Short mmCIF file of C-alpha atoms and ligand atoms in Angstrom, two decimals:
data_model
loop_
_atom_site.label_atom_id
_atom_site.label_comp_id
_atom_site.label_asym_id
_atom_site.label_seq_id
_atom_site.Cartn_x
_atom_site.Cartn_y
_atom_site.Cartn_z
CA UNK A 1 218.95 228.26 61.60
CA UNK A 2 217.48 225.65 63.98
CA UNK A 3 219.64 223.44 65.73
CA UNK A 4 218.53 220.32 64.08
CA UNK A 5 219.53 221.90 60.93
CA UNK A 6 222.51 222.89 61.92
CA UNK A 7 223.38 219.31 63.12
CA UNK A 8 222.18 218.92 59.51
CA UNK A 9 224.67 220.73 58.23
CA UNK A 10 227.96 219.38 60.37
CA UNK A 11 226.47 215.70 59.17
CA UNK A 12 226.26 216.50 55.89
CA UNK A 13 229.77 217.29 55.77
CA UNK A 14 230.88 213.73 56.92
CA UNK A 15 228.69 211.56 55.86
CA UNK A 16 225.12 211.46 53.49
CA UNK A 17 223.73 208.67 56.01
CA UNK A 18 224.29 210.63 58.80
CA UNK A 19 222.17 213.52 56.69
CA UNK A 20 219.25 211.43 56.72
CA UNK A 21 219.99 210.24 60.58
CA UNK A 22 219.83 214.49 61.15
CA UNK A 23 216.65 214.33 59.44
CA UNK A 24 214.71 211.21 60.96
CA UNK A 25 215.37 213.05 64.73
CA UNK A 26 213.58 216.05 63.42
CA UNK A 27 210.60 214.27 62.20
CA UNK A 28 211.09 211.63 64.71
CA UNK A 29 210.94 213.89 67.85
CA UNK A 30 208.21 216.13 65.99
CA UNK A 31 206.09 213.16 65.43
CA UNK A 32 206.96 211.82 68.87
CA UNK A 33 208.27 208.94 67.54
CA UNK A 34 209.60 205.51 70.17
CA UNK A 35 212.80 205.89 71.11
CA UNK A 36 212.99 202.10 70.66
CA UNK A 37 211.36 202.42 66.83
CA UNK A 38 213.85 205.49 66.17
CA UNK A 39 217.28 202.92 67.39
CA UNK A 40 216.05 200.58 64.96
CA UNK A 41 216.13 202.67 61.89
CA UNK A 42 218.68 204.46 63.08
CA UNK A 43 220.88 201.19 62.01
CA UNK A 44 220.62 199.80 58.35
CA UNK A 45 219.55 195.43 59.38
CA UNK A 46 222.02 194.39 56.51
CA UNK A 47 225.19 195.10 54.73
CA UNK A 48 226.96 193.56 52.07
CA UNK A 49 229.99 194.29 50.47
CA UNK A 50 232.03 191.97 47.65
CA UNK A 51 234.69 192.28 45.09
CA UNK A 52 233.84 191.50 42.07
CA UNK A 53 237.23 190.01 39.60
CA UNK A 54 236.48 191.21 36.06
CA UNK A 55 237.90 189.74 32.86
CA UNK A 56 238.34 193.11 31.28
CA UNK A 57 238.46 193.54 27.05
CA UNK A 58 242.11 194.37 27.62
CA UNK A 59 242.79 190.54 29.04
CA UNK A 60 243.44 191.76 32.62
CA UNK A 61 241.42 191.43 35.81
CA UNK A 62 240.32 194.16 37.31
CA UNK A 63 238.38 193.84 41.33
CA UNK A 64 235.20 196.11 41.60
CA UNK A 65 233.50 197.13 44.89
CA UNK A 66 229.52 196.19 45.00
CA UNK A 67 227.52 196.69 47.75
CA UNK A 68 224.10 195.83 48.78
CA UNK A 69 222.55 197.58 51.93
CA UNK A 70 219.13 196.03 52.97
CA UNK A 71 217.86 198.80 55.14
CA UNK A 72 214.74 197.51 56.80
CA UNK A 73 211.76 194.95 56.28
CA UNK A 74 209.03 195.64 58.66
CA UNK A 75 206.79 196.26 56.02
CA UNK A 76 207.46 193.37 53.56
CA UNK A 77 210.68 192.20 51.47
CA UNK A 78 213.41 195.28 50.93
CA UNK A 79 213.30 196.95 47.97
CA UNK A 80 215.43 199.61 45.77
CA UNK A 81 217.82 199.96 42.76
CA UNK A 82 221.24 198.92 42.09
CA UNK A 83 223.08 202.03 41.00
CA UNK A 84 226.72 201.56 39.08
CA UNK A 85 228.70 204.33 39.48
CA UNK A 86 232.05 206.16 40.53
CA UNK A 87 231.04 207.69 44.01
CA UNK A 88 229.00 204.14 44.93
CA UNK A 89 230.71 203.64 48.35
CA UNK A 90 228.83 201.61 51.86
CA UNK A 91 227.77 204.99 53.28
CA UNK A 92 226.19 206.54 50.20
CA UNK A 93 224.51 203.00 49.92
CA UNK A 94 223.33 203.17 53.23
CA UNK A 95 221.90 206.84 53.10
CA UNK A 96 219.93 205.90 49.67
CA UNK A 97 218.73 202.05 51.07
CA UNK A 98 217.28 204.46 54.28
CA UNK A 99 215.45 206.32 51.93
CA UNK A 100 214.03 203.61 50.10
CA UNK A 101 211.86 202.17 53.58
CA UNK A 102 210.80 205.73 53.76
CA UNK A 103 210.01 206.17 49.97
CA UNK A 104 208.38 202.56 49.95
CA UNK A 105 206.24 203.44 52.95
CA UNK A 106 204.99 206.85 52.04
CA UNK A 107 203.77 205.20 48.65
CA UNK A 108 201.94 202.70 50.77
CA UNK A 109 203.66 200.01 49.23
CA UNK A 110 204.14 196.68 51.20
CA UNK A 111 208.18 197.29 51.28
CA UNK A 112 211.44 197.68 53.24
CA UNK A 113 213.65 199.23 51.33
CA UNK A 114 217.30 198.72 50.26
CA UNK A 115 220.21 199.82 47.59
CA UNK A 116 222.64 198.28 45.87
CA UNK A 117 225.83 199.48 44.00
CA UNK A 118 228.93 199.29 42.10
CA UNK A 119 231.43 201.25 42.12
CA UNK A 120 232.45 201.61 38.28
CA UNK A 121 232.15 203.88 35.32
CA UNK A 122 229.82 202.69 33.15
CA UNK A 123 230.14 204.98 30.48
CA UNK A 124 233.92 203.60 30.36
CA UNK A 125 232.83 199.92 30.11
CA UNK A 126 232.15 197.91 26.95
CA UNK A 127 228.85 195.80 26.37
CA UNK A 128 230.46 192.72 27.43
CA UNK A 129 232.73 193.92 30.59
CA UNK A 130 229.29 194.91 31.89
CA UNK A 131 227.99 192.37 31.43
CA UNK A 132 230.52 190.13 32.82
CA UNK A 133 230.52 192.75 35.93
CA UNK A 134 226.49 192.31 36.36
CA UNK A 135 226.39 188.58 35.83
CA UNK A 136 229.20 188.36 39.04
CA UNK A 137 227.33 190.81 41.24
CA UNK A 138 224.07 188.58 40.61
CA UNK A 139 226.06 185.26 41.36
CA UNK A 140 227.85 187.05 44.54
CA UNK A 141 224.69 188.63 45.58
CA UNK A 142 222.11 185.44 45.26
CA UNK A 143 221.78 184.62 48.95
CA UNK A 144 220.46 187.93 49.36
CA UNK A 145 217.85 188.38 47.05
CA UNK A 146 214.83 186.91 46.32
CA UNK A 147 210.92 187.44 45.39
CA UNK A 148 210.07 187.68 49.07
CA UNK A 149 213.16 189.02 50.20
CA UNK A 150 214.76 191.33 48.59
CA UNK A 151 214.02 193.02 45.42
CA UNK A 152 216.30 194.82 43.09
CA UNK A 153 215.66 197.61 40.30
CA UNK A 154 217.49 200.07 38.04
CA UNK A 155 219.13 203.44 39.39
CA UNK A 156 221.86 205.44 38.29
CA UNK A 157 224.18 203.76 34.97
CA UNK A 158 221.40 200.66 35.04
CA UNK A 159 218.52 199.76 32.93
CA UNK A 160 216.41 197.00 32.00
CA UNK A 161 219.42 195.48 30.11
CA UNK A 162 221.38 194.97 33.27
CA UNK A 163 218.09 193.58 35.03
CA UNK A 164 217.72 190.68 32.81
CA UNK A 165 221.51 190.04 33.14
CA UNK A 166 221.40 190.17 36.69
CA UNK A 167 217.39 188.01 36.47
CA UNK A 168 219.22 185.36 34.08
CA UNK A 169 222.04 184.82 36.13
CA UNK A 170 219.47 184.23 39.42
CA UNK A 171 217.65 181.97 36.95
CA UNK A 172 220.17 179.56 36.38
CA UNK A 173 221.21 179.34 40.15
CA UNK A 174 217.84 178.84 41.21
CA UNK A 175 217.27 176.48 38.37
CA UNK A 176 213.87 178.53 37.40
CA UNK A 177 212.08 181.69 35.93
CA UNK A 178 211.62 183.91 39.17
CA UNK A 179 211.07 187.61 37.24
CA UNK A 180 209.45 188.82 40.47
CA UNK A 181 213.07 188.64 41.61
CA UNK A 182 213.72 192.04 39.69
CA UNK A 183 211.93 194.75 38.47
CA UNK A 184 212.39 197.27 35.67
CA UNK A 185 212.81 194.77 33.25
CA UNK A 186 212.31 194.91 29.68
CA UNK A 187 208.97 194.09 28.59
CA UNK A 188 209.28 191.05 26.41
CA UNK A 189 210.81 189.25 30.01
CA UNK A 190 208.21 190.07 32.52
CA UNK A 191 208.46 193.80 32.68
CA UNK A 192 205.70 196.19 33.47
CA UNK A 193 204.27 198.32 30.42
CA UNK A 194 204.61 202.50 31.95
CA UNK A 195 207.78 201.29 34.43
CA UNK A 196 209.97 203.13 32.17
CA UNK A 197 208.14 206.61 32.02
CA UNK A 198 206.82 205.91 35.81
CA UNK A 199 209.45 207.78 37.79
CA UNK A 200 209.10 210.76 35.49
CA UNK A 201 205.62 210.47 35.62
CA UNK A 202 205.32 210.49 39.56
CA UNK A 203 206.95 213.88 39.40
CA UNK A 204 204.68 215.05 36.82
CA UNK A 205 201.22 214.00 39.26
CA UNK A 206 202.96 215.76 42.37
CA UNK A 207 203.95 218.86 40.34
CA UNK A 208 200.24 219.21 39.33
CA UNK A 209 199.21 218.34 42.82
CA UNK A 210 201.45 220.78 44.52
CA UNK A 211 200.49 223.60 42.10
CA UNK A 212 196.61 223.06 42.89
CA UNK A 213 197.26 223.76 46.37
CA UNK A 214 198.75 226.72 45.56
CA UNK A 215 196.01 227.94 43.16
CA UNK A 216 198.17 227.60 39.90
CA UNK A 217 197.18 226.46 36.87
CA UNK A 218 199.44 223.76 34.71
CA UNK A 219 199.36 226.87 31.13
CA UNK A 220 200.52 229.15 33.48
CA UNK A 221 203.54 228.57 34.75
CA UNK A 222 207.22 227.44 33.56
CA UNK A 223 209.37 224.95 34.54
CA UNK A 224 213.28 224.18 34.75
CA UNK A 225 214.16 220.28 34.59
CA UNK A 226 217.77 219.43 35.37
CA UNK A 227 218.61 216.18 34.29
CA UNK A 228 217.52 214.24 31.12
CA UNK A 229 218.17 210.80 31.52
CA UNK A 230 215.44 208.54 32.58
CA UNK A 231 213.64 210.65 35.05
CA UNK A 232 214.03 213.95 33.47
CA UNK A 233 213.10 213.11 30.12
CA UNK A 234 209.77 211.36 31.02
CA UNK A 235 209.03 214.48 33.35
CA UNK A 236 210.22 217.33 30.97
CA UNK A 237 207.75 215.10 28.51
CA UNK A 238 205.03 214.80 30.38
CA UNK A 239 204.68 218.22 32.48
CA UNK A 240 204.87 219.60 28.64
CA UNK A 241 201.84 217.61 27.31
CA UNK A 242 200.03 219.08 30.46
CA UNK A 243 200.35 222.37 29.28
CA UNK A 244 203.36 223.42 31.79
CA UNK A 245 206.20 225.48 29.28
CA UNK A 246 209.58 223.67 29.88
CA UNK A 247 211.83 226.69 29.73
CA UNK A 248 215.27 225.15 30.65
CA UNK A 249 216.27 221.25 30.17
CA UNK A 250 220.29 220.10 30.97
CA UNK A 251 222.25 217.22 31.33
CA UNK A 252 225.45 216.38 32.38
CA UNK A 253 226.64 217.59 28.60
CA UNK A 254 225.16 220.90 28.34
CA UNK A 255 222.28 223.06 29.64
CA UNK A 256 219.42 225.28 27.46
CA UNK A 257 217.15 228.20 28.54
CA UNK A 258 214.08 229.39 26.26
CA UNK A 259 211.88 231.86 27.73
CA UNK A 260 209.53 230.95 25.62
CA UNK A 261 209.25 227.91 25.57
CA UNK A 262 211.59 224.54 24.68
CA UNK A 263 209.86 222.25 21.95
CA UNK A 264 211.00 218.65 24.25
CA UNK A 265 209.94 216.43 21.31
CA UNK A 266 212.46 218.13 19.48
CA UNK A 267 214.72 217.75 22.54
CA UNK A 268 213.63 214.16 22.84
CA UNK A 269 214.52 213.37 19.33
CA UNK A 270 218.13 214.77 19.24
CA UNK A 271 219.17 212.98 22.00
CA UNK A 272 217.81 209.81 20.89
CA UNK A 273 220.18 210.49 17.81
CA UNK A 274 223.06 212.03 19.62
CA UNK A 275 224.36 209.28 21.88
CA UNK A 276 221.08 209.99 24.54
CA UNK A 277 222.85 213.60 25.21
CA UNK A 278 221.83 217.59 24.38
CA UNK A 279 225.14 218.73 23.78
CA UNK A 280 224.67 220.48 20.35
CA UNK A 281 220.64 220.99 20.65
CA UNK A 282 219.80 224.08 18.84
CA UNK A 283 216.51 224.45 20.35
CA UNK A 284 217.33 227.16 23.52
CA UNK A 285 220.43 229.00 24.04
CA UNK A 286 223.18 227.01 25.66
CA UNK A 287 223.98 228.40 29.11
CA UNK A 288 226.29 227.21 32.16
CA UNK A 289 225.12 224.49 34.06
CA UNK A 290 225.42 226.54 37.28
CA UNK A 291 223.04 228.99 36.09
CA UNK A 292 220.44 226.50 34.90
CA UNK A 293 218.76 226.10 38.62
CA UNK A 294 219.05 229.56 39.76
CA UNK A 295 217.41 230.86 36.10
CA UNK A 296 213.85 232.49 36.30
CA UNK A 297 211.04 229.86 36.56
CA UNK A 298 208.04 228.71 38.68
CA UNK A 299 208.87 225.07 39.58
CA UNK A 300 211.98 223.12 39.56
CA UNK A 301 212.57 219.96 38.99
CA UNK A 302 216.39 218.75 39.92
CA UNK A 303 216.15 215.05 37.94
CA UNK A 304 219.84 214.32 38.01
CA UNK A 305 222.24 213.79 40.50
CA UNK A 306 222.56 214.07 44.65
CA UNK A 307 223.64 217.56 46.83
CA UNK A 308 222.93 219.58 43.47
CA UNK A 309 220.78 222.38 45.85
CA UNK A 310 223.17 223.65 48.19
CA UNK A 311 224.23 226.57 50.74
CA UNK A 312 225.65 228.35 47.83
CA UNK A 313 223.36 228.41 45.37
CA UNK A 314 219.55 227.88 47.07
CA UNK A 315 219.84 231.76 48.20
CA UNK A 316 219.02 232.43 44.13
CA UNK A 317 216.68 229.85 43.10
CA UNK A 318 213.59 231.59 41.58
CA UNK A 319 211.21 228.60 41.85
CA UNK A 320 208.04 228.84 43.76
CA UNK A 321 208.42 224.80 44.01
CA UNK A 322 210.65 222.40 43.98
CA UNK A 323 209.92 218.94 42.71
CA UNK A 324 212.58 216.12 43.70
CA UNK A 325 213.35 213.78 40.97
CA UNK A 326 216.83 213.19 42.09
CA UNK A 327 217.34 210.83 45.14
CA UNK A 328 218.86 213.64 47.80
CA UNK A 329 219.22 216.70 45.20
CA UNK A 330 218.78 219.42 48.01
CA UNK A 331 221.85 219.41 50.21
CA UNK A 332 220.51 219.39 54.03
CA UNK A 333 222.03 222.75 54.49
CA UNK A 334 219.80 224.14 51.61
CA UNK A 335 216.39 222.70 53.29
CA UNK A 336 216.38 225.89 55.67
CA UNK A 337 217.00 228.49 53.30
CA UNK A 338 214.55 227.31 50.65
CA UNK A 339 212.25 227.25 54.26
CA UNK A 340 213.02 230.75 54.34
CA UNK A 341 211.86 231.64 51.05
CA UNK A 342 209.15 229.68 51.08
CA UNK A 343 209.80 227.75 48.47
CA UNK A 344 207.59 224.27 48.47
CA UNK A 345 209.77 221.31 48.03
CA UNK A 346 208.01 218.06 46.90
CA UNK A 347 210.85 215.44 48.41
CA UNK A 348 212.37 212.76 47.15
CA UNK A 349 210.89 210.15 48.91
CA UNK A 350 207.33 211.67 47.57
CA UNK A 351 208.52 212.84 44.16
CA UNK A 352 209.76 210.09 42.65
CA UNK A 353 208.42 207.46 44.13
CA UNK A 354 206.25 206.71 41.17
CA UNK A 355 209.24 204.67 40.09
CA UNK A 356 209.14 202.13 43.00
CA UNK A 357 205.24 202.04 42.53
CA UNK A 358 205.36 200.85 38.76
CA UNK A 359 207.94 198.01 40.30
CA UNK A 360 205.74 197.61 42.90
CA UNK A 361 202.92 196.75 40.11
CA UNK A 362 205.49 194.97 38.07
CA UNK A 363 206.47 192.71 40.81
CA UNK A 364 202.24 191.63 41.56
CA UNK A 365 202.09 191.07 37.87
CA UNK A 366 204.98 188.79 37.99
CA UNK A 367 203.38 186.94 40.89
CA UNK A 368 200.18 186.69 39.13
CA UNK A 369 201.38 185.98 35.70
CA UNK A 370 198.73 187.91 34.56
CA UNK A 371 199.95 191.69 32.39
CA UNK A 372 197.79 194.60 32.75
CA UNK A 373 197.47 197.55 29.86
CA UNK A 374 199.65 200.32 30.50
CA UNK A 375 196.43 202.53 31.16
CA UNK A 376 195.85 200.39 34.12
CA UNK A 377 199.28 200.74 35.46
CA UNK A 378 199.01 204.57 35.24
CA UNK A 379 195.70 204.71 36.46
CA UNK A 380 196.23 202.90 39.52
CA UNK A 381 199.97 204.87 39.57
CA UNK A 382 198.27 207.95 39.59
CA UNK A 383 195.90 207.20 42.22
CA UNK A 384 198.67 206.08 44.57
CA UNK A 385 200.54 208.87 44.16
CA UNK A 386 197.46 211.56 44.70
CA UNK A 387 196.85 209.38 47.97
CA UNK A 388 200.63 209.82 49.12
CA UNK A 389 200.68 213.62 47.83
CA UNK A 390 197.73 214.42 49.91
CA UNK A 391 199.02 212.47 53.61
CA UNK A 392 202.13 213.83 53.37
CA UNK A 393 200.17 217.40 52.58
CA UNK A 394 198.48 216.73 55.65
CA UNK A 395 200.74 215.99 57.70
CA UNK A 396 202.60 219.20 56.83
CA UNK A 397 199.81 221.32 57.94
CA UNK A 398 199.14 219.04 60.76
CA UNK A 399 202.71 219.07 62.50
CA UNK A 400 203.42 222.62 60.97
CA UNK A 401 206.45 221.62 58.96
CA UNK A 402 207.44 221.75 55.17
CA UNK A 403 206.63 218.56 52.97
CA UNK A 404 210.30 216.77 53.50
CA UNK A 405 210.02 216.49 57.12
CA UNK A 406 205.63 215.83 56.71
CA UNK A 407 207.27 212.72 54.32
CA UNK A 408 209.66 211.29 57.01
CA UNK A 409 206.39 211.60 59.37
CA UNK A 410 204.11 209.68 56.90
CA UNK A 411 206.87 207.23 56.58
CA UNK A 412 207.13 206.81 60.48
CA UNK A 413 204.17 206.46 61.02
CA UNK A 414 204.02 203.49 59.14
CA UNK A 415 206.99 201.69 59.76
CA UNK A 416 206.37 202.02 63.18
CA UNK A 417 203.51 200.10 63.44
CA UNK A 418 205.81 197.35 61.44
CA UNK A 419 208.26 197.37 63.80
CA UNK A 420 206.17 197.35 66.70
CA UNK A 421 203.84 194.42 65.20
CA UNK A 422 206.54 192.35 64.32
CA UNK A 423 208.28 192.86 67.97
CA UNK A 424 211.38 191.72 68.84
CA UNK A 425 213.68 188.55 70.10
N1 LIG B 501 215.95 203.26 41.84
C1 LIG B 501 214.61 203.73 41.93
C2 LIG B 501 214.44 204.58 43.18
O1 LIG B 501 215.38 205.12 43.71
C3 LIG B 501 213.58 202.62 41.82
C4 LIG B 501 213.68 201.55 42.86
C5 LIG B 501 212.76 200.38 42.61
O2 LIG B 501 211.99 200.43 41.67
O3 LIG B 501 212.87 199.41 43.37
O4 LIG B 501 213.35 204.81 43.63
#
């Protein structure tokens, strides 16, 4: 183990922004990055933290947490998701607004990046406490966004319901329609057709990118997807109707295997009638949930949560390549024994940035007022994201590192000439 990893490793333990700290000095010493550029990032330019009174069902008031980190903006107005749940806290905000510049920059989009959270259990909340809950973040939250400042999106426990709460709410402060404020909103209110499928799709165009450079074909190999909310599902979808054979699917209800094969229609359809979970899918056998990322397959793709690859358990994966539709699935610790086996990870900040590209298009259709088909969106999605696969390829070979630290490079190298543009007081 090298000692940046190991740093890594004693970081990880603390804190998850001073994981991605570890990981920007690798990449930014490899890259020979300012010392000047590197203090800069090294610090988050903006956080914001409220409490949030809530008239609950019960008749009681209940105080949430919410957070908004804005992370940088030398590239253009901060961007990233709002995420509602239980483990939201400033320093997990922090870590996941840092990766947001990074992400933004690596898909070449004109973005800082930022995150935004509450800490609450969705699942345990009614219709109209969330409501309440999203309405009072907007309202608490309005000197901070804007079109050209700072631009929120769904992440974990949100969707397009909670983005027109939190757009309608802006609305009436502002005293006009600003959709451009918010993306990954429904359709009929300014969203972008292929935003919902676009993170899932992302991982789908790197997965087929990654397995051309290593001389596989798509009807030849199988493929694990943890996770089958929105990321998953898309992916599991779409890698299947490219020929890959989905052989285990899992959510945070249960987890399937199939060697041969998992019909995902079928899987799609029972969750749509089963409360959007798998428990009870009779399509694969049911196995533990540990076992479904260490179980035989070519490439993985971890679509659910954060720290799911770790120490313990990356010594067994089977994959030949890893495919990151999670924001920070592989646990620093892990990155050096997956090195070691020479697994290929496709990171985060590359895998599912499709996501942040679709609200990227979303955003330029709201300033134009003008809707494109949804074959133009993934046209021009797919495009971007071959363009990002293949720097961040490049860089690999060219600084002799694996693809997470080559995606920090292509990152820096961007926002550096941002920062170093823009200057300083
Ligand atoms: N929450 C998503 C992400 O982590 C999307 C962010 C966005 O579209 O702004 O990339």
């Amino acid at each position: 183990m090298s000692t940046n990893t190991v740093n890594a490793t004693q970081a990880h333990a603390e804190s998850m922004f001073d994981a991605v700290l570890a990981r920007l000095d690798v990449a930014a010493k490899l890259m020979n990055l300012s010392e000047e550029v590197l203090q800069v990032l090294r610090n988050p330019s903006k956080q914001v933290k409220v409490s949030l009174p809530i008239m609950m069902d019960n008749g009681k008031i209940q105080v949430f947490e919410g957070y908004r980190t804005v992370h940088s903006t030398h590239l253009g107005p901060s961007k990233g998701g709002i995420r509602y749940a239980m483990d939201v806290n400033a320093d997990e905000v922090m870590a996941l607004a840092a990766w947001m510049s990074f992400k933004c920059a690596v898909a070449n989009l004109p973005y800082g990046g930022a995150k935004g959270g509450i800490k609450c259990d969705p699942r345990a909340m009614s219709v109209g406490e969330l409501e309440r809950l999203s309405r009072a973040y907007a309202v608490s939250m309005k000197d901070i966004f804007g079109v050209n400042r700072d631009i929120p999106a769904p992440d974990m426990g949100t969707s397009g319901r909670e983005m027109a709460w939190i757009l309608d709410e802006f609305n009436k402060i502002n005293g006009e329609d600003s959709p451009g404020v918010i993306t990954g909103k429904p359709i009929a209110i300014g969203g972008s057709l292929g935003r919902d499928a676009a993170t899932g799709r992302g991982v789908m165009v790197n997965t087929l990118a990654a397995l051309k450079k290593m001389n596989l074909k798509a009807n030849e190999v199988t493929c694990i997807v943890q996770g089958f909310g929105n990321v998953g599902s898309h992916a599991a979808r779409l890698l299947s109707e490219k020929g890959i054979k989905i052989v285990g699917i899992g959510d945070h209800t249960a987890s399937f295997y199939n060697e041969k094969g998992i019909d995902i229609q079928a899987a799609l359809d029972f969750a749509a009638k089963n409360n959007r979970v798998l428990k009870g899918f009779t399509g694969a056998t049911e196995i533990k949930s540990s076992e479904l990322l260490t179980s035989k397959c070519d490439v993985l793709v971890p679509a659910a949560l954060q720290n799911v690859i770790t120490e313990e358990n990356a010594g067994k994966i089977q994959a030949k390549l890893i495919v990151e539709g999670a924001n920070g699935p592989t646990a620093p610790e892990a990155d050096a024994i997956l090195n070691d086996k020479k697994i290929i990870c496709v990171p985060d900040i590359l895998a599912n940035s499709g996501g942040v590209t679709v609200s990227y298009f979303e955003w330029v259709q709201n300033k134009a007022g003008y809707y494109w088909t949804e074959e133009e969106v993934n046209t021009k999605h797919d495009l971007k994201m071959e363009i990002a696969f293949e720097a961040v390829w490049n860089n690999a070979t060219q600084f002799k590192t694996g693809m997470r630290i080559a995606a920090y490079i292509t990152a820096l190298q961007k926002i550096e000439q941002g920062v170093k543009l823009k200057g300083a007081y």
